Amino acid sequence: MKHYTHAHFILRCIEIARNGGQKVSPNPMVGSLLVENNDIIGEGYHAEYGKAHAEVNAFSSVKKENLHRVKNATLYVSLEPCNIFGKTPPCTSLIIDNKIKKVVISTQDVSPEVNGNGVILLQNAGIEVVQDIITEKGKVLVTQRSTFVTKKRPYTILKLAISEDGFYASNEKVNTWLSSSITARLTHKWRSEVDAILVGTDTALIDNPILDSRFFPGKSPLKFVLDKHNSLPNHLNLFHEPNVAKRFTLKSKNINDVQIGLDNNESLDLNEISTYFYNQNIGSILVEGGGKLIQSYLDSNLWDELRLIKTKKRLKEGKEIQWKNLNKSASYILGDDMIEIYLREETR
């Protein structure tokens, strides 16, 4: 019989964890296996926020004829098992009650209530715990959750398209469409992967976007728009049923308005907006512009990832972003466009 390494089974945990996708947000994506004598007898993943965790689903998946093998099985899990009562009971209790002798974990859960306490609880129960198996892959899987619980704000992705000569828009207040139809589909995929989307006043007024994910299968994000003076007209696409955008504004006028104060620059306070998202359990947002809003985020410490679409169109003159200390993480060509991914240093 072939002998598999811990990494082999942890990779499978990470693979199935991704099935949870955005349905689990702001919880992390987690996968788990029960392995006895190199044979996977149970596997599960966290499928939806507020419902059973990966470990519970792994135990539940074991077939009746294999139940006697559970006591000799090793439990593999991509993230440290929780030790707290939340929407569901703690997974550490389930593991202990099933008399599991060995647990293998990819990475630690940095949630303040867990953060190594799950491991300690298992060890105190006499269970052998093996940690840090391909831990970097495990950390990437839960990056958004880790940001949410440690910084108390959503994982924030900035998206911007620029012309070949470096402008994001013309100097005139007209819709400047830069990216290709292929890249537009990619943008819709990105939208389906976040909880919410945010745009500025000019983008809402000039581009009149719908901001859904209609060109890619999956859910559409919640919509938010900056509207400092609550002046955007109600006929805009953002305010059409059924997914009506909420306005961040100085003075609330209706049920979909969220009152926000001003920062030192007399702009709506992004820190306050981030706190609002956190309190609403919104674990990730996509900021789609305009350029002023992107610049405000770049000048703050409130962003995590920049997705820059470099197009071959030329504007000759227009509006530019002031870039500072960007660290490129990846790049690839899609049709006529170049997609570049940048991470803040703290996010790397």
Coordinates of C-alpha atoms in Angstrom, one line a residue:
M1 CA 0.0 0.0 0.0
K2 CA 1.3 3.5 -0.9
H3 CA 2.1 5.7 2.1
Y4 CA 0.9 9.3 1.8
T5 CA 2.5 12.2 3.6
H6 CA 0.6 14.7 5.8
A7 CA 1.0 17.3 3.0
H8 CA -0.9 15.0 0.6
F9 CA -4.0 15.0 2.9
I10 CA -3.8 18.6 3.9
L11 CA -3.7 19.6 0.2
R12 CA -7.0 17.6 -0.2
C13 CA -8.4 19.5 2.8
I14 CA -7.5 22.9 1.1
E15 CA -9.0 21.7 -2.2
I16 CA -12.4 20.8 -0.8
A17 CA -12.4 23.8 1.5
R18 CA -12.7 26.1 -1.6
N19 CA -16.2 24.6 -2.3
G20 CA -17.5 26.8 0.5
G21 CA -16.5 30.0 -1.4
Q22 CA -18.3 33.2 -0.3
K23 CA -21.2 31.3 1.2
V24 CA -19.2 30.9 4.4
S25 CA -18.0 34.5 4.7
P26 CA -17.1 36.1 7.1
N27 CA -16.2 32.6 8.4
P28 CA -13.1 30.9 6.8
M29 CA -13.1 28.3 4.2
V30 CA -12.1 25.0 5.9
G31 CA -11.7 21.4 4.8
S32 CA -11.3 18.3 6.8
L33 CA -10.6 14.5 6.3
L34 CA -10.7 11.4 8.5
V35 CA -8.0 9.0 7.3
E36 CA -7.4 5.5 8.6
N37 CA -4.6 3.4 7.3
N38 CA -4.0 5.8 4.3
D39 CA -7.7 5.5 3.4
I40 CA -10.0 8.5 3.4
I41 CA -13.1 7.4 5.3
G42 CA -14.7 10.8 5.7
E43 CA -14.4 14.3 4.3
G44 CA -16.2 17.5 4.7
Y45 CA -16.0 21.3 4.3
H46 CA -17.6 24.3 5.8
A47 CA -20.4 24.9 3.3
E48 CA -22.4 27.9 4.6
Y49 CA -22.0 30.6 7.3
G50 CA -23.8 29.5 10.5
K51 CA -24.0 25.9 9.6
A52 CA -21.9 22.8 10.4
H53 CA -18.1 23.2 10.3
A54 CA -15.8 21.1 8.2
E55 CA -15.0 18.6 11.0
V56 CA -18.6 18.0 11.7
N57 CA -19.3 17.3 8.1
A58 CA -16.2 15.0 7.9
F59 CA -17.5 12.8 10.7
S60 CA -21.1 12.9 9.3
S61 CA -19.9 11.6 5.9
V62 CA -18.4 8.4 7.3
K63 CA -20.3 5.4 6.0
K64 CA -22.0 3.0 8.4
E65 CA -19.6 0.2 7.5
N66 CA -16.6 2.4 8.4
L67 CA -17.8 3.8 11.7
H68 CA -15.7 1.3 13.6
R69 CA -12.6 2.7 12.0
V70 CA -13.1 6.3 13.3
K71 CA -11.4 5.6 16.6
N72 CA -8.2 4.7 14.8
A73 CA -8.4 7.5 12.3
T74 CA -6.3 10.7 12.0
L75 CA -8.2 13.9 11.6
Y76 CA -6.8 16.3 9.0
V77 CA -8.0 19.9 8.9
S78 CA -6.8 23.0 7.0
L79 CA -7.4 25.3 10.0
E80 CA -7.1 24.8 13.8
P81 CA -10.4 23.4 15.2
C82 CA -12.4 26.0 17.1
N83 CA -12.8 25.7 20.9
I84 CA -15.7 28.2 21.3
F85 CA -19.5 28.2 21.1
G86 CA -20.6 30.4 18.2
K87 CA -23.3 29.6 15.7
T88 CA -22.3 25.9 16.3
P89 CA -20.7 24.0 19.1
P90 CA -16.9 23.8 19.4
C91 CA -15.3 21.3 17.1
T92 CA -12.7 20.4 19.8
S93 CA -15.5 18.8 21.8
L94 CA -16.6 16.7 18.8
I95 CA -13.0 15.5 18.3
I96 CA -12.5 14.6 21.9
D97 CA -15.8 12.8 22.2
N98 CA -15.0 10.7 19.1
K99 CA -11.7 9.6 20.8
I100 CA -9.5 10.8 17.9
K101 CA -5.9 10.1 18.8
K102 CA -4.2 12.4 16.3
V103 CA -5.0 15.7 14.6
V104 CA -3.0 17.3 11.8
I105 CA -3.4 21.0 11.1
S106 CA -2.2 23.2 8.3
T107 CA -2.3 26.6 10.1
Q108 CA -3.5 28.2 13.3
D109 CA -6.7 30.2 13.6
V110 CA -5.8 33.7 14.5
S111 CA -9.2 34.6 15.8
P112 CA -8.5 36.0 19.3
E113 CA -10.8 33.5 21.0
V114 CA -9.1 30.6 19.3
N115 CA -5.5 31.5 18.4
G116 CA -3.8 28.3 19.7
N117 CA -6.4 27.5 22.4
G118 CA -8.0 24.8 20.2
V119 CA -4.6 23.0 20.0
I120 CA -4.0 23.3 23.7
L121 CA -7.4 21.9 24.5
L122 CA -6.8 18.9 22.2
Q123 CA -3.3 18.3 23.7
N124 CA -4.7 18.5 27.2
A125 CA -7.1 15.7 26.3
G126 CA -4.2 13.5 25.3
I127 CA -4.5 14.0 21.6
E128 CA -1.3 14.3 19.5
V129 CA -1.4 17.5 17.4
V130 CA 0.8 18.0 14.3
Q131 CA 0.9 21.6 13.2
D132 CA 2.2 23.8 10.3
I133 CA 1.8 21.4 7.4
I134 CA 2.2 23.4 4.2
T135 CA 1.2 26.3 6.4
E136 CA 1.6 29.0 3.7
K137 CA -1.1 27.5 1.6
G138 CA -3.3 27.1 4.6
K139 CA -2.8 30.8 5.5
V140 CA -3.7 31.9 2.0
L141 CA -6.9 30.0 2.2
V142 CA -8.0 32.0 5.2
T143 CA -6.4 35.4 4.4
Q144 CA -9.8 37.2 4.2
R145 CA -11.0 35.8 7.5
S146 CA -7.7 36.6 9.2
T147 CA -7.9 40.2 8.1
F148 CA -11.5 40.4 9.3
V149 CA -10.8 39.1 12.9
T150 CA -7.4 40.8 13.5
K151 CA -8.0 44.2 11.9
K152 CA -11.8 44.3 12.5
R153 CA -12.5 45.4 9.0
P154 CA -13.2 43.6 5.7
Y155 CA -10.5 42.3 3.4
T156 CA -10.4 45.2 0.9
I157 CA -9.7 44.8 -2.8
L158 CA -9.2 47.8 -5.0
K159 CA -9.9 47.4 -8.8
L160 CA -8.9 50.0 -11.4
A161 CA -8.4 50.0 -15.1
I162 CA -5.8 52.5 -16.7
S163 CA -4.9 53.4 -20.2
E164 CA -1.6 52.5 -21.8
D165 CA -0.4 56.0 -21.1
G166 CA -1.4 55.8 -17.4
F167 CA -4.7 57.5 -17.0
Y168 CA -7.8 56.1 -15.3
A169 CA -10.3 58.6 -16.9
S170 CA -10.4 61.6 -19.2
N171 CA -10.5 65.1 -17.8
E172 CA -14.1 65.4 -19.0
K173 CA -17.0 64.0 -17.0
V174 CA -17.8 61.2 -19.5
N175 CA -17.8 57.5 -19.3
T176 CA -14.3 56.3 -20.2
W177 CA -14.5 52.6 -20.9
L178 CA -11.0 51.2 -20.9
S179 CA -11.0 47.4 -20.3
S180 CA -12.0 44.8 -22.9
S181 CA -15.2 42.7 -22.9
I182 CA -13.1 39.7 -21.7
T183 CA -11.8 41.6 -18.8
A184 CA -15.3 42.7 -18.0
R185 CA -16.3 39.1 -17.4
L186 CA -13.3 38.7 -15.1
T187 CA -14.6 41.7 -13.1
H188 CA -17.9 40.0 -12.7
K189 CA -16.1 36.9 -11.4
W190 CA -14.3 39.1 -8.9
R191 CA -17.7 40.6 -7.8
S192 CA -19.1 37.1 -7.2
E193 CA -16.2 36.4 -4.9
V194 CA -16.8 39.3 -2.4
D195 CA -19.5 40.2 0.0
A196 CA -19.9 43.8 -1.0
I197 CA -18.9 46.3 -3.7
L198 CA -18.3 50.1 -3.1
V199 CA -18.1 52.9 -5.6
G200 CA -17.7 56.7 -5.4
T201 CA -20.2 59.4 -6.3
D202 CA -18.8 60.3 -9.7
T203 CA -18.6 56.7 -10.8
A204 CA -22.3 56.2 -9.9
L205 CA -23.3 59.4 -11.7
I206 CA -21.2 59.2 -14.8
D207 CA -21.0 55.4 -15.5
N208 CA -24.4 54.5 -14.0
P209 CA -23.2 51.0 -13.3
I210 CA -25.4 48.0 -12.3
L211 CA -22.6 46.4 -10.2
D212 CA -23.9 42.8 -10.3
S213 CA -22.2 39.6 -11.5
R214 CA -24.6 38.9 -14.4
F215 CA -21.8 37.8 -16.7
F216 CA -20.5 35.2 -14.3
P217 CA -22.4 32.5 -12.4
G218 CA -22.7 33.2 -8.7
K219 CA -24.2 35.6 -6.3
S220 CA -24.1 39.4 -6.7
P221 CA -22.5 41.4 -3.9
L222 CA -24.3 43.9 -1.7
K223 CA -23.9 47.4 -3.2
F224 CA -22.7 50.6 -1.5
V225 CA -22.0 54.1 -2.8
L226 CA -20.4 57.2 -1.4
D227 CA -22.9 60.0 -1.5
K228 CA -21.7 62.7 0.9
H229 CA -24.5 65.2 0.2
N230 CA -27.2 62.5 -0.5
S231 CA -27.6 64.1 -4.0
L232 CA -27.5 61.1 -6.3
P233 CA -30.8 60.7 -8.2
N234 CA -33.0 57.7 -7.5
H235 CA -33.3 56.7 -11.1
L236 CA -29.7 55.4 -11.3
N237 CA -29.2 51.7 -11.8
L238 CA -27.7 51.4 -8.3
F239 CA -31.1 52.2 -6.8
H240 CA -33.2 49.7 -8.8
E241 CA -34.9 46.8 -7.1
P242 CA -34.3 44.2 -5.9
N243 CA -30.6 44.8 -4.9
V244 CA -30.8 48.5 -3.9
A245 CA -27.5 50.1 -3.0
K246 CA -27.0 51.7 0.4
R247 CA -25.6 55.2 0.5
F248 CA -22.9 56.3 2.8
T249 CA -23.8 59.9 3.5
L250 CA -23.5 62.8 6.0
K251 CA -27.3 63.1 6.4
S252 CA -29.6 60.2 6.3
K253 CA -32.9 60.6 4.4
N254 CA -34.2 57.1 3.9
I255 CA -34.0 53.5 5.1
N256 CA -31.0 52.6 2.8
D257 CA -28.8 55.5 4.0
V258 CA -25.9 54.9 6.4
Q259 CA -24.8 58.1 8.2
I260 CA -21.0 58.6 8.2
G261 CA -18.9 61.3 9.7
L262 CA -16.0 63.2 8.0
D263 CA -12.3 62.7 8.2
N264 CA -9.6 65.4 8.4
N265 CA -9.9 66.0 4.7
E266 CA -13.6 66.7 4.9
S267 CA -14.3 63.4 3.0
L268 CA -16.5 60.6 4.3
D269 CA -14.4 58.7 6.8
L270 CA -13.2 55.4 5.4
N271 CA -12.3 54.1 8.9
E272 CA -15.9 54.6 10.0
I273 CA -17.1 52.9 6.8
S274 CA -14.7 49.9 7.4
T275 CA -16.1 49.6 11.0
Y276 CA -19.6 49.6 9.6
F277 CA -18.8 46.8 7.2
Y278 CA -17.2 44.8 10.1
N279 CA -20.3 45.3 12.3
Q280 CA -22.5 44.1 9.5
N281 CA -20.4 40.9 9.2
I282 CA -19.2 41.9 5.7
G283 CA -15.9 40.0 5.4
S284 CA -14.7 41.3 2.0
I285 CA -15.3 44.3 -0.3
L286 CA -14.4 45.2 -3.9
V287 CA -13.8 48.9 -4.4
E288 CA -14.4 49.6 -8.1
G289 CA -13.7 53.3 -8.2
G290 CA -13.6 55.9 -9.1
G291 CA -10.0 57.1 -9.0
K292 CA -10.6 59.5 -6.1
L293 CA -11.9 56.8 -4.0
I294 CA -9.1 54.4 -5.0
Q295 CA -6.5 57.1 -4.2
S296 CA -8.1 57.6 -0.8
Y297 CA -7.8 53.9 0.0
L298 CA -4.2 53.8 -1.3
D299 CA -3.3 56.7 1.0
S300 CA -4.8 54.9 4.0
N301 CA -3.9 51.6 5.7
L302 CA -7.4 50.2 4.9
W303 CA -6.7 48.2 1.7
D304 CA -5.2 44.8 1.2
E305 CA -5.0 44.1 -2.5
L306 CA -4.9 46.1 -5.7
R307 CA -6.1 44.6 -9.0
L308 CA -4.8 46.8 -11.8
I309 CA -6.0 46.3 -15.4
K310 CA -3.5 47.8 -17.8
T311 CA -5.2 48.3 -21.2
K312 CA -3.8 49.2 -24.7
K313 CA -6.2 52.2 -25.1
R314 CA -4.6 55.6 -25.0
L315 CA -6.2 58.8 -23.6
K316 CA -3.2 61.2 -24.2
E317 CA -4.4 63.2 -21.2
G318 CA -6.5 62.6 -18.2
K319 CA -6.6 61.8 -14.5
E320 CA -3.8 59.8 -12.8
I321 CA -3.3 57.9 -9.6
Q322 CA -0.3 58.7 -7.4
W323 CA 1.3 55.3 -6.8
K324 CA 3.4 54.7 -3.6
N325 CA 5.4 51.6 -2.7
L326 CA 3.4 49.0 -4.5
N327 CA 4.6 45.4 -4.3
K328 CA 3.6 43.3 -7.3
S329 CA 2.5 39.8 -6.4
A330 CA 1.4 38.4 -9.7
S331 CA 0.6 39.4 -13.3
Y332 CA -1.0 37.8 -16.4
I333 CA -2.3 38.7 -19.8
L334 CA -6.0 38.4 -20.5
G335 CA -6.9 39.2 -24.1
D336 CA -5.5 42.6 -24.8
D337 CA -5.2 43.6 -21.2
M338 CA -2.5 43.0 -18.6
I339 CA -3.8 42.1 -15.1
E340 CA -1.4 43.0 -12.2
I341 CA -2.0 42.1 -8.6
Y342 CA -0.4 44.1 -5.8
L343 CA -0.5 43.3 -2.1
R344 CA 0.1 45.7 0.8
E345 CA 3.3 44.7 2.6
E346 CA 1.4 43.6 5.7
T347 CA -0.8 41.3 3.5
R348 CA 2.1 39.5 1.9

